[in-house]
JSON list of C-alpha atoms in Angstrom, two decimals:
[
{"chain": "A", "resi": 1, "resn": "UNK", "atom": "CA", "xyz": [6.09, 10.68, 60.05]},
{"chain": "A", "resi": 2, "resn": "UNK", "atom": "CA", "xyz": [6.85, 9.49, 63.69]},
{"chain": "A", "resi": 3, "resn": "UNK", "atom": "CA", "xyz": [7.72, 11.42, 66.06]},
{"chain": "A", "resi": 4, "resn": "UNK", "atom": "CA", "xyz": [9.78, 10.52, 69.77]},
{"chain": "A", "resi": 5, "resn": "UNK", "atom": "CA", "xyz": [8.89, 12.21, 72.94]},
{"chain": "A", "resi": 6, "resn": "UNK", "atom": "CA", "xyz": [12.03, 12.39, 75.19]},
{"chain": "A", "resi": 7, "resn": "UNK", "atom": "CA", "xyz": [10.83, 12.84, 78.96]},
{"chain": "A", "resi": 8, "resn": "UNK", "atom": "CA", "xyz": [13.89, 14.35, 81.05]},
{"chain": "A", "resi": 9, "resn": "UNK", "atom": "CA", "xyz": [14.89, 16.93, 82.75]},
{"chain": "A", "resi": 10, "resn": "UNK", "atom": "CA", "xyz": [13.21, 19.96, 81.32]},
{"chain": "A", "resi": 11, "resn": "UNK", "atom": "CA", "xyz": [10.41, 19.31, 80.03]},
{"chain": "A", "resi": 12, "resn": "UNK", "atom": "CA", "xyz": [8.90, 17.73, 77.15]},
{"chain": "A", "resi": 13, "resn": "UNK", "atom": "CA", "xyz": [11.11, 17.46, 73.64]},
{"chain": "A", "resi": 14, "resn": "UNK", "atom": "CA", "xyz": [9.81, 16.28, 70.78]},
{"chain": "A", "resi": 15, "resn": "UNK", "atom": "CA", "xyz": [12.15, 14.97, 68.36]},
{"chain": "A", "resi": 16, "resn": "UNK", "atom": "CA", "xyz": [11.45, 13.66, 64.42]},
{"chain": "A", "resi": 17, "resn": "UNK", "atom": "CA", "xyz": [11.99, 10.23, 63.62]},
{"chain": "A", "resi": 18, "resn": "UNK", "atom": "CA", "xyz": [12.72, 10.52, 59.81]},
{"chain": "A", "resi": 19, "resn": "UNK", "atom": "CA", "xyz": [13.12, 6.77, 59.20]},
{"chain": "A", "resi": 20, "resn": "UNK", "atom": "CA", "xyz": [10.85, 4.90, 56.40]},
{"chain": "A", "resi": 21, "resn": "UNK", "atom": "CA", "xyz": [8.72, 2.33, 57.73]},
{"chain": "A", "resi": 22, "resn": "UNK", "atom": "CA", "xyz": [9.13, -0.39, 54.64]},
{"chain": "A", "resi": 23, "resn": "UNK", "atom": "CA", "xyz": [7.16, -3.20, 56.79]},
{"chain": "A", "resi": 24, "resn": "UNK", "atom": "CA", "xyz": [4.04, -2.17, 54.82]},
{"chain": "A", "resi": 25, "resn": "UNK", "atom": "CA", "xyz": [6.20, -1.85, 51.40]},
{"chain": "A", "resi": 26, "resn": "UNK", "atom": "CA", "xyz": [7.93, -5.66, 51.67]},
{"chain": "A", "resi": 27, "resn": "UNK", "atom": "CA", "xyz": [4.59, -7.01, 53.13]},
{"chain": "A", "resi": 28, "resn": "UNK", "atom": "CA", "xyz": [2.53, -5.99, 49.61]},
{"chain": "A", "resi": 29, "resn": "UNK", "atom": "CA", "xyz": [5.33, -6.73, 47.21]},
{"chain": "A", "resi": 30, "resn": "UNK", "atom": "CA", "xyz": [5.81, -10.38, 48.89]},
{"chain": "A", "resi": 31, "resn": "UNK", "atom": "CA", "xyz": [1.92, -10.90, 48.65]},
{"chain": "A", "resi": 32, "resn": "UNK", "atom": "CA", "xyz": [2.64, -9.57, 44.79]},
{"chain": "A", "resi": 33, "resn": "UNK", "atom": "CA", "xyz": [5.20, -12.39, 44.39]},
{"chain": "A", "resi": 34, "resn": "UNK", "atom": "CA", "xyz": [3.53, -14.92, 45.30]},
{"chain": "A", "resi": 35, "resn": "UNK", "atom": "CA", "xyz": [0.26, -13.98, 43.66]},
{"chain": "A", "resi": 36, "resn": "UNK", "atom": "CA", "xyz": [2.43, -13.96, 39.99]},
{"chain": "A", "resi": 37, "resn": "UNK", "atom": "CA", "xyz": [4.06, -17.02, 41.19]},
{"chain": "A", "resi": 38, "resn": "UNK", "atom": "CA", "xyz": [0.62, -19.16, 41.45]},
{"chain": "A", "resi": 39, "resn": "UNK", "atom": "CA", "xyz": [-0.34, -17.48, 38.35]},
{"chain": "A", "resi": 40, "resn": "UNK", "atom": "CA", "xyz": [2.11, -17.94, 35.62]},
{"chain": "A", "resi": 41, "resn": "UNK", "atom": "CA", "xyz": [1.76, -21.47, 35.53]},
{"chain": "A", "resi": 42, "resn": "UNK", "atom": "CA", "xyz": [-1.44, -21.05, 34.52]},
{"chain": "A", "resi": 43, "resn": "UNK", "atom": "CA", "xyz": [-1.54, -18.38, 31.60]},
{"chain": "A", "resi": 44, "resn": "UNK", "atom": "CA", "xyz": [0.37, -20.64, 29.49]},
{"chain": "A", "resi": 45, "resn": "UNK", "atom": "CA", "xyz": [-1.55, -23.19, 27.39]},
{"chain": "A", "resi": 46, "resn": "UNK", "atom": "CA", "xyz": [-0.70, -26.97, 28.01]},
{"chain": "A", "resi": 47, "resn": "UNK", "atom": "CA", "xyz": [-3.32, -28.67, 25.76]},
{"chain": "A", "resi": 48, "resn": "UNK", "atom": "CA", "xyz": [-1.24, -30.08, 22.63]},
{"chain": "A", "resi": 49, "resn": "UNK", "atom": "CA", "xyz": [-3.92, -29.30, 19.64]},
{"chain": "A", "resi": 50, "resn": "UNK", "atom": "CA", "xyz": [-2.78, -29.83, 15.98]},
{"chain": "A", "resi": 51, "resn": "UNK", "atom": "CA", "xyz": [-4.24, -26.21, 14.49]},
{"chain": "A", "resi": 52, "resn": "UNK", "atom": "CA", "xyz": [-5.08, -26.67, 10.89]},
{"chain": "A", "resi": 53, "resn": "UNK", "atom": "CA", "xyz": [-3.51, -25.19, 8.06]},
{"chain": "A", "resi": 54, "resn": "UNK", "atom": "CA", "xyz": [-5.30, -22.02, 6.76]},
{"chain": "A", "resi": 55, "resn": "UNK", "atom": "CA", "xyz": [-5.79, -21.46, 2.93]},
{"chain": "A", "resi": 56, "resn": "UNK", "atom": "CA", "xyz": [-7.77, -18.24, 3.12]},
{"chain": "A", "resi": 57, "resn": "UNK", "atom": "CA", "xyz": [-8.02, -16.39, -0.59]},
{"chain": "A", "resi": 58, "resn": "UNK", "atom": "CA", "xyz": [-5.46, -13.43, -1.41]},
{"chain": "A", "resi": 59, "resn": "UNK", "atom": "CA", "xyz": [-7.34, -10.35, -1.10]},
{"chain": "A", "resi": 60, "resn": "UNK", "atom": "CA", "xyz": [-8.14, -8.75, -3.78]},
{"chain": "A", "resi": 61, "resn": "UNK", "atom": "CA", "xyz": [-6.08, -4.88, -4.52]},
{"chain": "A", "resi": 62, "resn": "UNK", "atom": "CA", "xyz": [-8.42, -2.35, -4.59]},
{"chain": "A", "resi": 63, "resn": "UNK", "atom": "CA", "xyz": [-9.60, -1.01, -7.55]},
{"chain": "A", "resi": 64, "resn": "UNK", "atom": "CA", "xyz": [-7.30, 2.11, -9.13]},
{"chain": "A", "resi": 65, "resn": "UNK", "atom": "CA", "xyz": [-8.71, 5.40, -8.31]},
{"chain": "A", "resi": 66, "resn": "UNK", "atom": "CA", "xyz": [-10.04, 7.49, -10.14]},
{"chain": "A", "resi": 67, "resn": "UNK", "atom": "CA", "xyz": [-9.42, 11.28, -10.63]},
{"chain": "A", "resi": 68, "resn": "UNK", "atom": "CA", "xyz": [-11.46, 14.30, -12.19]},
{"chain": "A", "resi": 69, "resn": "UNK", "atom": "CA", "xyz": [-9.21, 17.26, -12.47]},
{"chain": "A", "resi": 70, "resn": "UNK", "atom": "CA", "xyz": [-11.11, 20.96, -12.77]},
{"chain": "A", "resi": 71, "resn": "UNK", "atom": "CA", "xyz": [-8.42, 23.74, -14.36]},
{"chain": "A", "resi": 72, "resn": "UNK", "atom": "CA", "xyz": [-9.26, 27.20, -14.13]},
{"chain": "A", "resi": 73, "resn": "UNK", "atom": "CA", "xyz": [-10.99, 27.54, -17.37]},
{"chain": "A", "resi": 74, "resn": "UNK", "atom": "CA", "xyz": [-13.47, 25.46, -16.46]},
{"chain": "A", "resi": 75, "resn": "UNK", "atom": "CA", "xyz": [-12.05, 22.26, -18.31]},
{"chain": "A", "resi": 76, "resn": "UNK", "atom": "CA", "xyz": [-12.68, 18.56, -16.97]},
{"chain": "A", "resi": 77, "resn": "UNK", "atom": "CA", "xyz": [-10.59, 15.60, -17.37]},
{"chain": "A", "resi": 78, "resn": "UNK", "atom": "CA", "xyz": [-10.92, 11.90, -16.07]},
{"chain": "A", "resi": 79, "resn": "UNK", "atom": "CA", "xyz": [-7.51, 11.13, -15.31]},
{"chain": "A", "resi": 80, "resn": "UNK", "atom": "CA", "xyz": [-5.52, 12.07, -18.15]},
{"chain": "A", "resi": 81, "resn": "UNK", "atom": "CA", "xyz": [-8.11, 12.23, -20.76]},
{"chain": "A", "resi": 82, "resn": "UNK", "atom": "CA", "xyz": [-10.26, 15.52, -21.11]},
{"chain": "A", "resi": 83, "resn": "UNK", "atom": "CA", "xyz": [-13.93, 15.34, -21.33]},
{"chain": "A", "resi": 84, "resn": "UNK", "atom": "CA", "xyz": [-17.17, 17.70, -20.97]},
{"chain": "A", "resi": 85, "resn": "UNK", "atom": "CA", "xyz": [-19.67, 17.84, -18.31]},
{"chain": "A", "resi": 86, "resn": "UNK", "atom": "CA", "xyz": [-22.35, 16.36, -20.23]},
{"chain": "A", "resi": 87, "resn": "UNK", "atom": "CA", "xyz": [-20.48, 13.00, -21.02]},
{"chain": "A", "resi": 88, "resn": "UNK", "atom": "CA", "xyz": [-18.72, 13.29, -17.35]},
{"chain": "A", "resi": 89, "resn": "UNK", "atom": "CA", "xyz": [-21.25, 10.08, -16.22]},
{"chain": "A", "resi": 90, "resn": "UNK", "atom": "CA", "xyz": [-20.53, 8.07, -19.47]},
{"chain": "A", "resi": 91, "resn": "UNK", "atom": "CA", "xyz": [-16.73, 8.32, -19.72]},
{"chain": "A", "resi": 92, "resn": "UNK", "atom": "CA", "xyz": [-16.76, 7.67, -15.82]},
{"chain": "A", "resi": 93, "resn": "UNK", "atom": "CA", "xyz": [-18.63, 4.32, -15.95]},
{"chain": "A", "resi": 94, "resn": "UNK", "atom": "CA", "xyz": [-16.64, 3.29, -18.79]},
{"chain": "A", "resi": 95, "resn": "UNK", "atom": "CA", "xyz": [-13.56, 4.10, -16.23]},
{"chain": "A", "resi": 96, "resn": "UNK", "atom": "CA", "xyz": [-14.61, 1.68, -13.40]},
{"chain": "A", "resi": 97, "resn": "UNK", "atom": "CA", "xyz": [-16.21, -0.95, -15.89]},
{"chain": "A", "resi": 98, "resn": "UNK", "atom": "CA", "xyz": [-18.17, -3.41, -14.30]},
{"chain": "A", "resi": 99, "resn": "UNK", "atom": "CA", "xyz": [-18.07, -1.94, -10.35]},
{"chain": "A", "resi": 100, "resn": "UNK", "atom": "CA", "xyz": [-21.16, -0.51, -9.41]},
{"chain": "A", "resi": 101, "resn": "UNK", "atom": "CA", "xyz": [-20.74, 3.37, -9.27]},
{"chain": "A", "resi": 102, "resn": "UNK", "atom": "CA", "xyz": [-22.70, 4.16, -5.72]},
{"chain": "A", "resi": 103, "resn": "UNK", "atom": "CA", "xyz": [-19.70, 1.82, -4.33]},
{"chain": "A", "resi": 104, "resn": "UNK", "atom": "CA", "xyz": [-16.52, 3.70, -6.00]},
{"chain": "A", "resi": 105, "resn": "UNK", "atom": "CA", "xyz": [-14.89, 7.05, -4.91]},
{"chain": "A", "resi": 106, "resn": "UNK", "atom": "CA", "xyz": [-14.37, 10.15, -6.96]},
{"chain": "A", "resi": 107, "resn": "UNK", "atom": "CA", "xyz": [-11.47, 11.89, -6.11]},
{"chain": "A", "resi": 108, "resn": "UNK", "atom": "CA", "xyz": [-11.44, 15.56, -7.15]},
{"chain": "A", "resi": 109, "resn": "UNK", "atom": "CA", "xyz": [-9.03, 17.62, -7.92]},
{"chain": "A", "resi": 110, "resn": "UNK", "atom": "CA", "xyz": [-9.53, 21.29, -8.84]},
{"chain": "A", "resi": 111, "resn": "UNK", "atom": "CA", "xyz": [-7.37, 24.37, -9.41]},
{"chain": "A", "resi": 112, "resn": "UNK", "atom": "CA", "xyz": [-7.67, 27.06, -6.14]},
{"chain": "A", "resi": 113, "resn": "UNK", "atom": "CA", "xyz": [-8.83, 29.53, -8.82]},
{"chain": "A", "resi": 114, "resn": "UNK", "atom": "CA", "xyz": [-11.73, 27.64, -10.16]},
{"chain": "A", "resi": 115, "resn": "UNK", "atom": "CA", "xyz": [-15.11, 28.97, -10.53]},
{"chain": "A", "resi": 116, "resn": "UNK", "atom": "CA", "xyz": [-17.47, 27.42, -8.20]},
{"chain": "A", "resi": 117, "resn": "UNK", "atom": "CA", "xyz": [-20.24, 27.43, -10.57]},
{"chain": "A", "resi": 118, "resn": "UNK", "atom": "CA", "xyz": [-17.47, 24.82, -12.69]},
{"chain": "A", "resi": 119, "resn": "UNK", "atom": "CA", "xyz": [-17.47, 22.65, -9.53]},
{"chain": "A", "resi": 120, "resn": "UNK", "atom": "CA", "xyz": [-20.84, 22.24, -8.94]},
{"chain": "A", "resi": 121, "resn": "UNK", "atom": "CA", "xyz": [-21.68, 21.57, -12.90]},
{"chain": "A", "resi": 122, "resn": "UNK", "atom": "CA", "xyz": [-19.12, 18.34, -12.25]},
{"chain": "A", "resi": 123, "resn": "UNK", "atom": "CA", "xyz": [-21.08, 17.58, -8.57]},
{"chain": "A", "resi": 124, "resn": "UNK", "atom": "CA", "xyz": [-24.39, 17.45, -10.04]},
{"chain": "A", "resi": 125, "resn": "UNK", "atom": "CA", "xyz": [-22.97, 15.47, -13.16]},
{"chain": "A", "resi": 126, "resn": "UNK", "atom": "CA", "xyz": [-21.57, 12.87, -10.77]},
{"chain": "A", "resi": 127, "resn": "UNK", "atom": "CA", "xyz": [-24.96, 12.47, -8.42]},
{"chain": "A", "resi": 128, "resn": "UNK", "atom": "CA", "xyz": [-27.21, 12.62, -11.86]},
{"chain": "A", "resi": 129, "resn": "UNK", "atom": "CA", "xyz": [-24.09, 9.52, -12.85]},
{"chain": "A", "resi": 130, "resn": "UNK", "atom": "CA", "xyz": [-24.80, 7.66, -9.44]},
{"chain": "A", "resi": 131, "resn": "UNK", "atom": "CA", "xyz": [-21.58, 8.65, -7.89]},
{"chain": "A", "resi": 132, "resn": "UNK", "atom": "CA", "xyz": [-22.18, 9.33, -4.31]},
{"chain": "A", "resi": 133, "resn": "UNK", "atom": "CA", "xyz": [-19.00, 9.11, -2.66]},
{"chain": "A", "resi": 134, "resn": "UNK", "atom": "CA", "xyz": [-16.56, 12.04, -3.23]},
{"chain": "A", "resi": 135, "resn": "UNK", "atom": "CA", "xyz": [-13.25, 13.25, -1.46]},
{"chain": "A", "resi": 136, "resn": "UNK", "atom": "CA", "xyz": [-11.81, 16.29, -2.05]},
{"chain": "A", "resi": 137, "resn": "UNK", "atom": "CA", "xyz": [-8.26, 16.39, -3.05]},
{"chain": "A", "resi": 138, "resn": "UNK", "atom": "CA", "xyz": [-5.72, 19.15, -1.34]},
{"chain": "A", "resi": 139, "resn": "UNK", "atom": "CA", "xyz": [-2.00, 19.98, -1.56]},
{"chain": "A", "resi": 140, "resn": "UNK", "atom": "CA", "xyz": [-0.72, 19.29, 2.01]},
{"chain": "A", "resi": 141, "resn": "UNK", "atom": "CA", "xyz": [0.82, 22.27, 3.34]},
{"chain": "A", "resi": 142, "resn": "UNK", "atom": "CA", "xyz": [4.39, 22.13, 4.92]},
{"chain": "A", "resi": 143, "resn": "UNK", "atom": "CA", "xyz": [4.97, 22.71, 8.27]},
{"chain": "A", "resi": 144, "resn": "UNK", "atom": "CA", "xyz": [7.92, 24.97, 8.67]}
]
């Protein structure tokens, strides 16, 4: 802020000068200008090139998941079919045929009033199968 010193009769008065200097301001935005000005020309790409076509392979879906529900009595089923424990690692592999079974995911679904002892009989089953990769599956909860 500037200020003006009025010399006079009475002493010294200092009045504010509440006017924006925009010297500065139009100075850097006229520097700005001209700086885009120069450089637009050259961001755009003048060389003519014929691009060749791409023929790149569809990819392939992924494979259809696969599900293992637990109920509360302790009962297992791939998908829709029910099975035991002790033929969890068979009736799996016959599931994701030819895929190799440290590569697919196990999705798990299990009742909220399942024994845990139930659970881990179908964990073990699937590591003593090969299956390594398993996600949990949970109700989303609404937000109110």
């Amino acid at each position: 802020m500037a200020a003006k010193i009025k010399t006079g009769g009475g002493g010294n008065q200092v009045e504010a000068n509440s006017d924006i200097n925009v010297t500065p301001f139009v100075d850097i935005m006229l520097v700005l200008l001209i700086i885009f000005m120069v450089a637009a020309p050259l961001a755009s790409v003048s060389v003519p090139v014929e691009l060749p076509i791409a023929v790149a392979k569809a990819a392939p879906n992924p494979p259809k998941p696969v599900y293992i529900s637990i109920q509360t009595d302790g009962s297992v089923y791939v998908g829709d079919f029910q099975t035991s424990v002790g033929s969890l690692g068979s009736d799996l592999s016959d599931q994701i045929g030819a895929r190799n079974p440290a590569d697919e995911r196990i999705f798990i679904r299990a009742d909220q009033n399942t024994r845990y002892g139930d659970f881990m009989q179908v964990m073990n089953a699937l590591q003593d199968a090969g299956f390594y990769s398993v996600a949990l599956v949970g109700e989303d909860q609404a937000t109110s």
